Each structure stands twice: as C-alpha cells, then as structure tokens.
Amino acid sequence: MDSDLFKKIILATSVIVLSFLQHLSIFNIFGIKPNFIFVFLLVVSFFEIDFLFYVFLVLISYLVLRSNLNFDFPTSVLSGLLLAGFFLIKILPWQRIFNLILLVILLNIVFYSITSFQFVINNTSLLIGEILYNLFLGLIFYSWTNYILRNR
C-alpha cells in the first residue's frame, strides 16, 4: 500500500473515531469536556498536508459531530475556526509548540465567544479547565501525529 494513502486512511479513521468519542461523556473530568476533534485537526494542520484533504477531514468531522440533520451553528463555527487555524498555522512565526498553545487558547476563546458568550462570562473556570485539557490533548495528538506522518 502506498505510504501516502496509508497516512490519509489513518488520519480519516482518526477523525471519525474522535468525532464519535466527542459525543461520549466518559472523558469528562469535573464537568470539563475535551474537544478531541478541534485539537486533533488543529494539530494535523501543522504538518504538510494537502488543503483539500484537510477540508475533507473537517467535513467528515462536521457530518459526524452534528446533533441532527439540520444546520448546526456551533459545529459550523468549529469547522470555520479549524479552516482559519489551518492558514494561521502557516503564517505564525514561532516554534510549533508555542503556535499550538497560542491557537488552542485563542480559538477556544473565539469559539465560545461566538457560540455562547454567556459561557465565557459565567464559567471562566470551566473555560480555563477546558483550554488546559485541550492543551494536554494537543501534546498527545502532536506526538502521535508526528509519529504517523513522519515515521511511516
């Protein structure tokens, strides 16, 4: 099997699995729910990946994350922020890990500011907890994605 095709299959499968895991509550810690797909796709955009394939991954996540067949505003905002993150990562001048930290913090705040500003105001501690949880996941996903995309 072609190495590039293998990597794409692994990434697409990861997006599908993480999108389904996003709906489960077993990963909640003290009411803080991690955003697996947000962090994973943000990490994937750090690597040399074709933009159309990245859009395909975002589309897969959108279709799985939607709560019903109708338009889902929060999921659409998440998808838009992921696409913006793809381009922001390419222009940020710092080292990858600092860029990841910055974008996870910034895009989390922007996401909740757009979808539920009251959450940002009333639940600042939960927002900080979610950002820290997502940063931890970002480090794990970065290591795993680096292994898959660079060593296969």
Coordinates of N, CA and C in Angstrom, one line a residue:
M1 N 0.8 -1.2 0.0 CA 0.0 0.0 0.0 C 0.9 1.2 0.0
D2 N 0.5 2.2 -0.8 CA 1.2 3.5 -0.8 C 1.3 4.1 0.5
S3 N 2.4 4.6 0.9 CA 2.6 5.3 2.2 C 1.7 6.5 2.4
D4 N 1.6 7.3 1.4 CA 0.7 8.5 1.5 C -0.8 8.1 1.7
L5 N -1.2 7.1 1.0 CA -2.6 6.6 1.1 C -2.8 6.1 2.5
F6 N -1.8 5.3 3.0 CA -1.9 4.8 4.3 C -2.1 5.9 5.4
K7 N -1.3 7.0 5.3 CA -1.4 8.1 6.2 C -2.8 8.7 6.1
K8 N -3.3 8.9 4.9 CA -4.6 9.5 4.7 C -5.7 8.7 5.4
I9 N -5.6 7.4 5.2 CA -6.6 6.5 5.8 C -6.5 6.5 7.3
I10 N -5.3 6.6 7.9 CA -5.2 6.7 9.3 C -5.8 8.0 9.8
L11 N -5.5 9.1 9.1 CA -6.0 10.4 9.6 C -7.5 10.4 9.5
A12 N -8.1 9.9 8.4 CA -9.5 9.9 8.2 C -10.2 9.0 9.3
T13 N -9.6 7.9 9.5 CA -10.2 7.0 10.5 C -10.1 7.6 11.9
S14 N -9.0 8.3 12.2 CA -8.8 9.0 13.5 C -9.9 10.1 13.7
V15 N -10.2 10.8 12.6 CA -11.2 11.9 12.7 C -12.5 11.3 13.0
I16 N -12.9 10.2 12.3 CA -14.2 9.5 12.5 C -14.3 9.0 14.0
V17 N -13.2 8.3 14.5 CA -13.3 7.8 15.8 C -13.3 8.9 16.8
L18 N -12.5 9.9 16.7 CA -12.5 11.0 17.6 C -13.8 11.8 17.6
S19 N -14.4 11.9 16.4 CA -15.7 12.6 16.3 C -16.8 11.8 17.1
F20 N -16.8 10.5 17.1 CA -17.7 9.7 17.8 C -17.4 9.8 19.3
L21 N -16.1 9.8 19.7 CA -15.7 9.9 21.1 C -16.1 11.2 21.7
Q22 N -16.2 12.2 20.8 CA -16.6 13.6 21.3 C -18.0 13.6 21.9
H23 N -18.9 12.6 21.5 CA -20.2 12.6 22.0 C -20.3 11.8 23.3
L24 N -19.3 11.1 23.7 CA -19.3 10.3 24.9 C -18.9 11.2 26.1
S25 N -19.5 10.9 27.2 CA -19.2 11.7 28.5 C -18.1 11.0 29.3
I26 N -17.6 9.9 28.9 CA -16.6 9.2 29.7 C -15.3 9.9 29.9
F27 N -15.0 10.9 29.0 CA -13.8 11.7 29.1 C -14.0 13.0 29.9
N28 N -15.2 13.2 30.4 CA -15.4 14.5 31.1 C -14.7 14.4 32.5
I29 N -14.0 15.4 32.9 CA -13.4 15.5 34.1 C -13.9 16.7 34.9
F30 N -14.7 16.5 35.9 CA -15.3 17.6 36.7 C -16.1 18.5 35.8
G31 N -16.9 17.9 34.9 CA -17.7 18.7 34.0 C -17.0 19.4 32.9
I32 N -15.7 19.1 32.7 CA -15.0 19.7 31.6 C -14.9 18.6 30.5
K33 N -15.4 19.0 29.4 CA -15.4 18.0 28.2 C -14.4 18.4 27.2
P34 N -13.4 17.5 26.9 CA -12.4 17.9 25.9 C -13.0 18.0 24.5
N35 N -12.4 18.7 23.7 CA -12.8 18.9 22.3 C -11.8 18.1 21.4
F36 N -11.9 16.8 21.4 CA -11.0 16.0 20.6 C -10.7 16.4 19.2
I37 N -11.8 16.6 18.5 CA -11.7 16.8 17.1 C -11.1 18.2 16.8
F38 N -11.4 19.2 17.6 CA -10.8 20.5 17.4 C -9.3 20.4 17.6
V39 N -8.9 19.8 18.6 CA -7.4 19.7 18.9 C -6.7 18.9 17.9
F40 N -7.3 17.7 17.5 CA -6.7 16.8 16.6 C -6.5 17.5 15.2
L41 N -7.6 18.1 14.7 CA -7.5 18.7 13.4 C -6.6 19.9 13.4
L42 N -6.5 20.6 14.5 CA -5.6 21.8 14.6 C -4.1 21.2 14.6
V43 N -3.9 20.1 15.3 CA -2.5 19.5 15.2 C -2.2 19.0 13.8
V44 N -3.1 18.4 13.2 CA -2.9 17.9 11.8 C -2.5 19.0 10.9
S45 N -3.0 20.2 11.1 CA -2.7 21.3 10.1 C -1.3 21.8 10.3
F46 N -0.6 21.3 11.3 CA 0.9 21.7 11.5 C 1.7 21.0 10.5
F47 N 1.3 19.9 10.0 CA 2.1 19.0 9.1 C 1.8 19.3 7.7
E48 N 2.7 19.0 6.8 CA 2.5 19.2 5.4 C 1.3 18.3 4.9
I49 N 0.2 18.9 4.8 CA -1.0 18.2 4.4 C -1.7 19.0 3.3
D50 N -2.2 18.3 2.4 CA -3.0 19.0 1.3 C -4.2 19.7 1.8
F51 N -4.4 20.9 1.4 CA -5.6 21.7 1.9 C -6.9 21.0 1.6
L52 N -7.0 20.5 0.4 CA -8.3 19.8 0.1 C -8.6 18.6 0.9
F53 N -7.5 17.9 1.2 CA -7.7 16.7 2.1 C -8.0 17.2 3.6
Y54 N -7.5 18.3 4.0 CA -7.8 18.9 5.3 C -9.3 19.3 5.3
V55 N -9.7 19.9 4.2 CA -11.2 20.3 4.1 C -12.0 19.0 4.2
F56 N -11.6 18.0 3.6 CA -12.3 16.7 3.6 C -12.4 16.2 5.1
L57 N -11.3 16.3 5.8 CA -11.3 15.8 7.2 C -12.2 16.7 8.1
V58 N -12.2 18.0 7.8 CA -13.1 18.9 8.6 C -14.6 18.6 8.2
L59 N -14.8 18.3 6.9 CA -16.2 17.9 6.5 C -16.7 16.6 7.2
I60 N -15.8 15.6 7.2 CA -16.1 14.4 7.9 C -16.5 14.7 9.4
S61 N -15.7 15.5 10.0 CA -15.9 15.8 11.4 C -17.3 16.5 11.6
Y62 N -17.5 17.4 10.7 CA -18.8 18.2 10.7 C -20.0 17.2 10.6
L63 N -19.9 16.3 9.7 CA -21.0 15.4 9.5 C -21.3 14.5 10.6
V64 N -20.2 14.0 11.3 CA -20.3 13.1 12.4 C -20.7 13.9 13.7
L65 N -20.2 15.1 13.9 CA -20.5 15.9 15.1 C -21.9 16.5 15.2
R66 N -22.5 16.7 14.0 CA -23.8 17.4 14.0 C -24.8 16.6 14.9
S67 N -25.6 17.3 15.6 CA -26.6 16.6 16.5 C -27.8 16.1 15.8
N68 N -28.1 16.7 14.6 CA -29.2 16.2 13.8 C -28.9 16.5 12.3
L69 N -29.9 16.3 11.5 CA -29.7 16.6 10.1 C -29.7 18.0 9.7
N70 N -30.1 18.9 10.6 CA -30.3 20.3 10.3 C -28.9 21.0 10.4
F71 N -28.9 22.3 10.0 CA -27.7 23.1 10.2 C -27.4 23.2 11.7
D72 N -26.1 23.0 12.0 CA -25.7 23.1 13.4 C -24.7 24.2 13.6
F73 N -25.1 25.3 14.2 CA -24.3 26.5 14.3 C -23.0 26.3 15.0
P74 N -23.0 25.7 16.2 CA -21.7 25.5 16.9 C -20.7 24.7 16.1
T75 N -21.2 23.6 15.5 CA -20.3 22.8 14.7 C -19.8 23.5 13.4
S76 N -20.6 24.4 12.9 CA -20.2 25.2 11.7 C -19.1 26.2 12.1
V77 N -19.3 26.8 13.3 CA -18.3 27.7 13.8 C -17.0 27.0 14.0
L78 N -17.1 25.8 14.6 CA -15.9 25.0 14.9 C -15.2 24.7 13.5
S79 N -15.9 24.3 12.5 CA -15.3 24.0 11.2 C -14.7 25.2 10.6
G80 N -15.3 26.3 10.7 CA -14.7 27.6 10.2 C -13.5 28.0 10.9
L81 N -13.4 27.8 12.2 CA -12.2 28.1 13.0 C -11.1 27.1 12.7
L82 N -11.4 25.9 12.4 CA -10.4 24.9 12.0 C -9.8 25.3 10.7
L83 N -10.6 25.7 9.7 CA -10.1 26.2 8.4 C -9.2 27.5 8.6
A84 N -9.7 28.4 9.5 CA -8.9 29.6 9.7 C -7.6 29.2 10.4
G85 N -7.6 28.2 11.3 CA -6.4 27.7 12.0 C -5.4 27.1 11.1
F86 N -5.9 26.5 10.0 CA -5.0 25.9 9.0 C -4.1 27.0 8.4
F87 N -4.7 28.1 8.1 CA -3.9 29.2 7.5 C -3.1 30.0 8.5
L88 N -3.7 30.1 9.7 CA -2.9 30.8 10.8 C -1.6 30.1 11.1
I89 N -1.7 28.8 11.2 CA -0.5 28.0 11.5 C 0.6 28.2 10.5
K90 N 0.2 28.4 9.2 CA 1.2 28.6 8.2 C 1.9 30.0 8.3
I91 N 1.3 30.9 8.9 CA 1.9 32.3 9.0 C 2.5 32.7 10.3
L92 N 2.2 31.9 11.4 CA 2.7 32.2 12.7 C 4.2 32.0 12.7
P93 N 5.0 32.9 13.3 CA 6.4 32.8 13.1 C 7.2 32.0 14.2
W94 N 6.5 31.6 15.2 CA 7.2 30.9 16.3 C 7.3 29.4 16.1
Q95 N 7.9 28.8 17.1 CA 8.1 27.3 17.0 C 6.7 26.6 17.1
R96 N 6.6 25.4 16.6 CA 5.3 24.7 16.5 C 4.6 24.6 17.9
I97 N 5.3 24.3 18.9 CA 4.7 24.0 20.2 C 4.1 25.3 20.7
F98 N 4.8 26.4 20.6 CA 4.2 27.7 21.0 C 3.0 28.1 20.2
N99 N 3.1 27.9 18.9 CA 2.0 28.2 18.0 C 0.7 27.3 18.3
L100 N 1.0 26.1 18.7 CA -0.1 25.2 19.1 C -0.8 25.7 20.4
I101 N 0.0 26.1 21.4 CA -0.5 26.6 22.6 C -1.3 27.9 22.3
L102 N -0.8 28.8 21.6 CA -1.4 30.0 21.3 C -2.8 29.8 20.5
L103 N -2.8 28.9 19.5 CA -4.0 28.7 18.8 C -5.1 27.9 19.6
V104 N -4.7 27.0 20.4 CA -5.7 26.3 21.2 C -6.3 27.3 22.2
I105 N -5.5 28.2 22.8 CA -6.1 29.2 23.7 C -7.0 30.1 22.9
L106 N -6.5 30.7 21.9 CA -7.2 31.7 21.1 C -8.4 31.2 20.5
L107 N -8.4 30.1 19.8 CA -9.5 29.5 19.1 C -10.6 29.0 20.0
N108 N -10.2 28.5 21.2 CA -11.2 28.1 22.2 C -12.0 29.3 22.7
I109 N -11.3 30.4 23.0 CA -12.0 31.6 23.4 C -12.9 32.2 22.3
V110 N -12.4 32.2 21.1 CA -13.2 32.7 20.0 C -14.4 31.8 19.8
F111 N -14.2 30.5 19.8 CA -15.4 29.6 19.6 C -16.5 29.9 20.6
Y112 N -16.1 30.0 21.9 CA -17.1 30.2 22.9 C -17.7 31.7 22.9
S113 N -16.8 32.6 22.5 CA -17.3 34.0 22.3 C -18.4 34.1 21.2
I114 N -18.2 33.3 20.2 CA -19.2 33.3 19.1 C -20.5 32.5 19.4
T115 N -20.2 31.3 20.0 CA -21.4 30.4 20.2 C -22.1 30.6 21.5
S116 N -21.4 31.0 22.5 CA -22.1 31.2 23.8 C -21.3 32.1 24.7
F117 N -21.4 33.4 24.4 CA -20.6 34.4 25.1 C -20.9 34.4 26.6
Q118 N -22.2 34.0 27.0 CA -22.5 33.9 28.4 C -21.7 32.8 29.1
F119 N -21.3 31.8 28.4 CA -20.4 30.7 29.0 C -19.1 31.3 29.3
V120 N -18.5 32.2 28.5 CA -17.2 32.8 28.7 C -17.3 33.7 30.0
I121 N -18.4 34.4 30.1 CA -18.5 35.3 31.3 C -18.8 34.6 32.6
N122 N -19.8 33.6 32.5 CA -20.3 33.0 33.7 C -19.4 31.7 34.1
N123 N -18.7 31.2 33.2 CA -18.0 29.9 33.5 C -16.5 30.0 33.1
T124 N -15.9 31.0 33.6 CA -14.5 31.3 33.2 C -13.6 30.1 33.7
S125 N -13.8 29.6 34.9 CA -13.0 28.5 35.4 C -13.2 27.2 34.5
L126 N -14.4 26.9 34.1 CA -14.6 25.8 33.2 C -13.9 26.0 31.8
L127 N -13.9 27.3 31.3 CA -13.3 27.6 30.1 C -11.8 27.4 30.2
I128 N -11.2 27.8 31.3 CA -9.8 27.6 31.6 C -9.4 26.2 31.7
G129 N -10.3 25.4 32.4 CA -10.1 24.0 32.5 C -10.2 23.3 31.2
E130 N -11.1 23.7 30.3 CA -11.2 23.1 29.0 C -10.0 23.4 28.2
I131 N -9.5 24.6 28.2 CA -8.3 25.0 27.5 C -7.1 24.2 28.0
L132 N -6.9 24.0 29.3 CA -5.8 23.2 29.8 C -5.9 21.7 29.3
Y133 N -7.2 21.2 29.4 CA -7.4 19.8 28.9 C -7.1 19.7 27.5
N134 N -7.5 20.7 26.7 CA -7.2 20.6 25.2 C -5.7 20.8 24.9
L135 N -5.0 21.6 25.7 CA -3.6 21.7 25.6 C -2.9 20.4 25.8
F136 N -3.3 19.7 26.9 CA -2.8 18.4 27.2 C -3.0 17.4 26.0
L137 N -4.2 17.4 25.5 CA -4.6 16.6 24.4 C -3.7 17.0 23.2
G138 N -3.5 18.3 23.0 CA -2.7 18.7 21.9 C -1.3 18.1 21.9
L139 N -0.7 18.1 23.0 CA 0.6 17.5 23.1 C 0.6 16.0 22.8
I140 N -0.4 15.3 23.3 CA -0.5 13.9 23.0 C -0.8 13.7 21.5
F141 N -1.7 14.4 20.9 CA -2.0 14.3 19.5 C -0.8 14.7 18.6
Y142 N -0.1 15.7 19.0 CA 1.1 16.2 18.2 C 2.1 15.0 18.2
S143 N 2.4 14.4 19.3 CA 3.3 13.3 19.3 C 2.9 12.2 18.4
W144 N 1.6 11.8 18.6 CA 1.1 10.7 17.8 C 1.0 11.0 16.3
T145 N 0.6 12.2 15.9 CA 0.5 12.6 14.5 C 1.9 12.7 13.9
N146 N 2.8 13.2 14.7 CA 4.2 13.3 14.3 C 4.8 11.9 13.9
Y147 N 4.5 11.0 14.8 CA 4.9 9.6 14.6 C 4.3 9.0 13.3
I148 N 3.0 9.2 13.1 CA 2.3 8.6 12.0 C 2.8 9.3 10.7
L149 N 2.9 10.6 10.7 CA 3.2 11.3 9.4 C 4.6 11.3 9.0
R150 N 5.5 11.2 10.0 CA 6.9 11.3 9.7 C 7.6 10.0 9.7
N151 N 7.1 9.0 10.4 CA 7.8 7.7 10.5 C 7.2 6.6 9.7
R152 N 6.2 6.8 9.0 CA 5.6 5.7 8.2 C 6.0 5.8 6.8

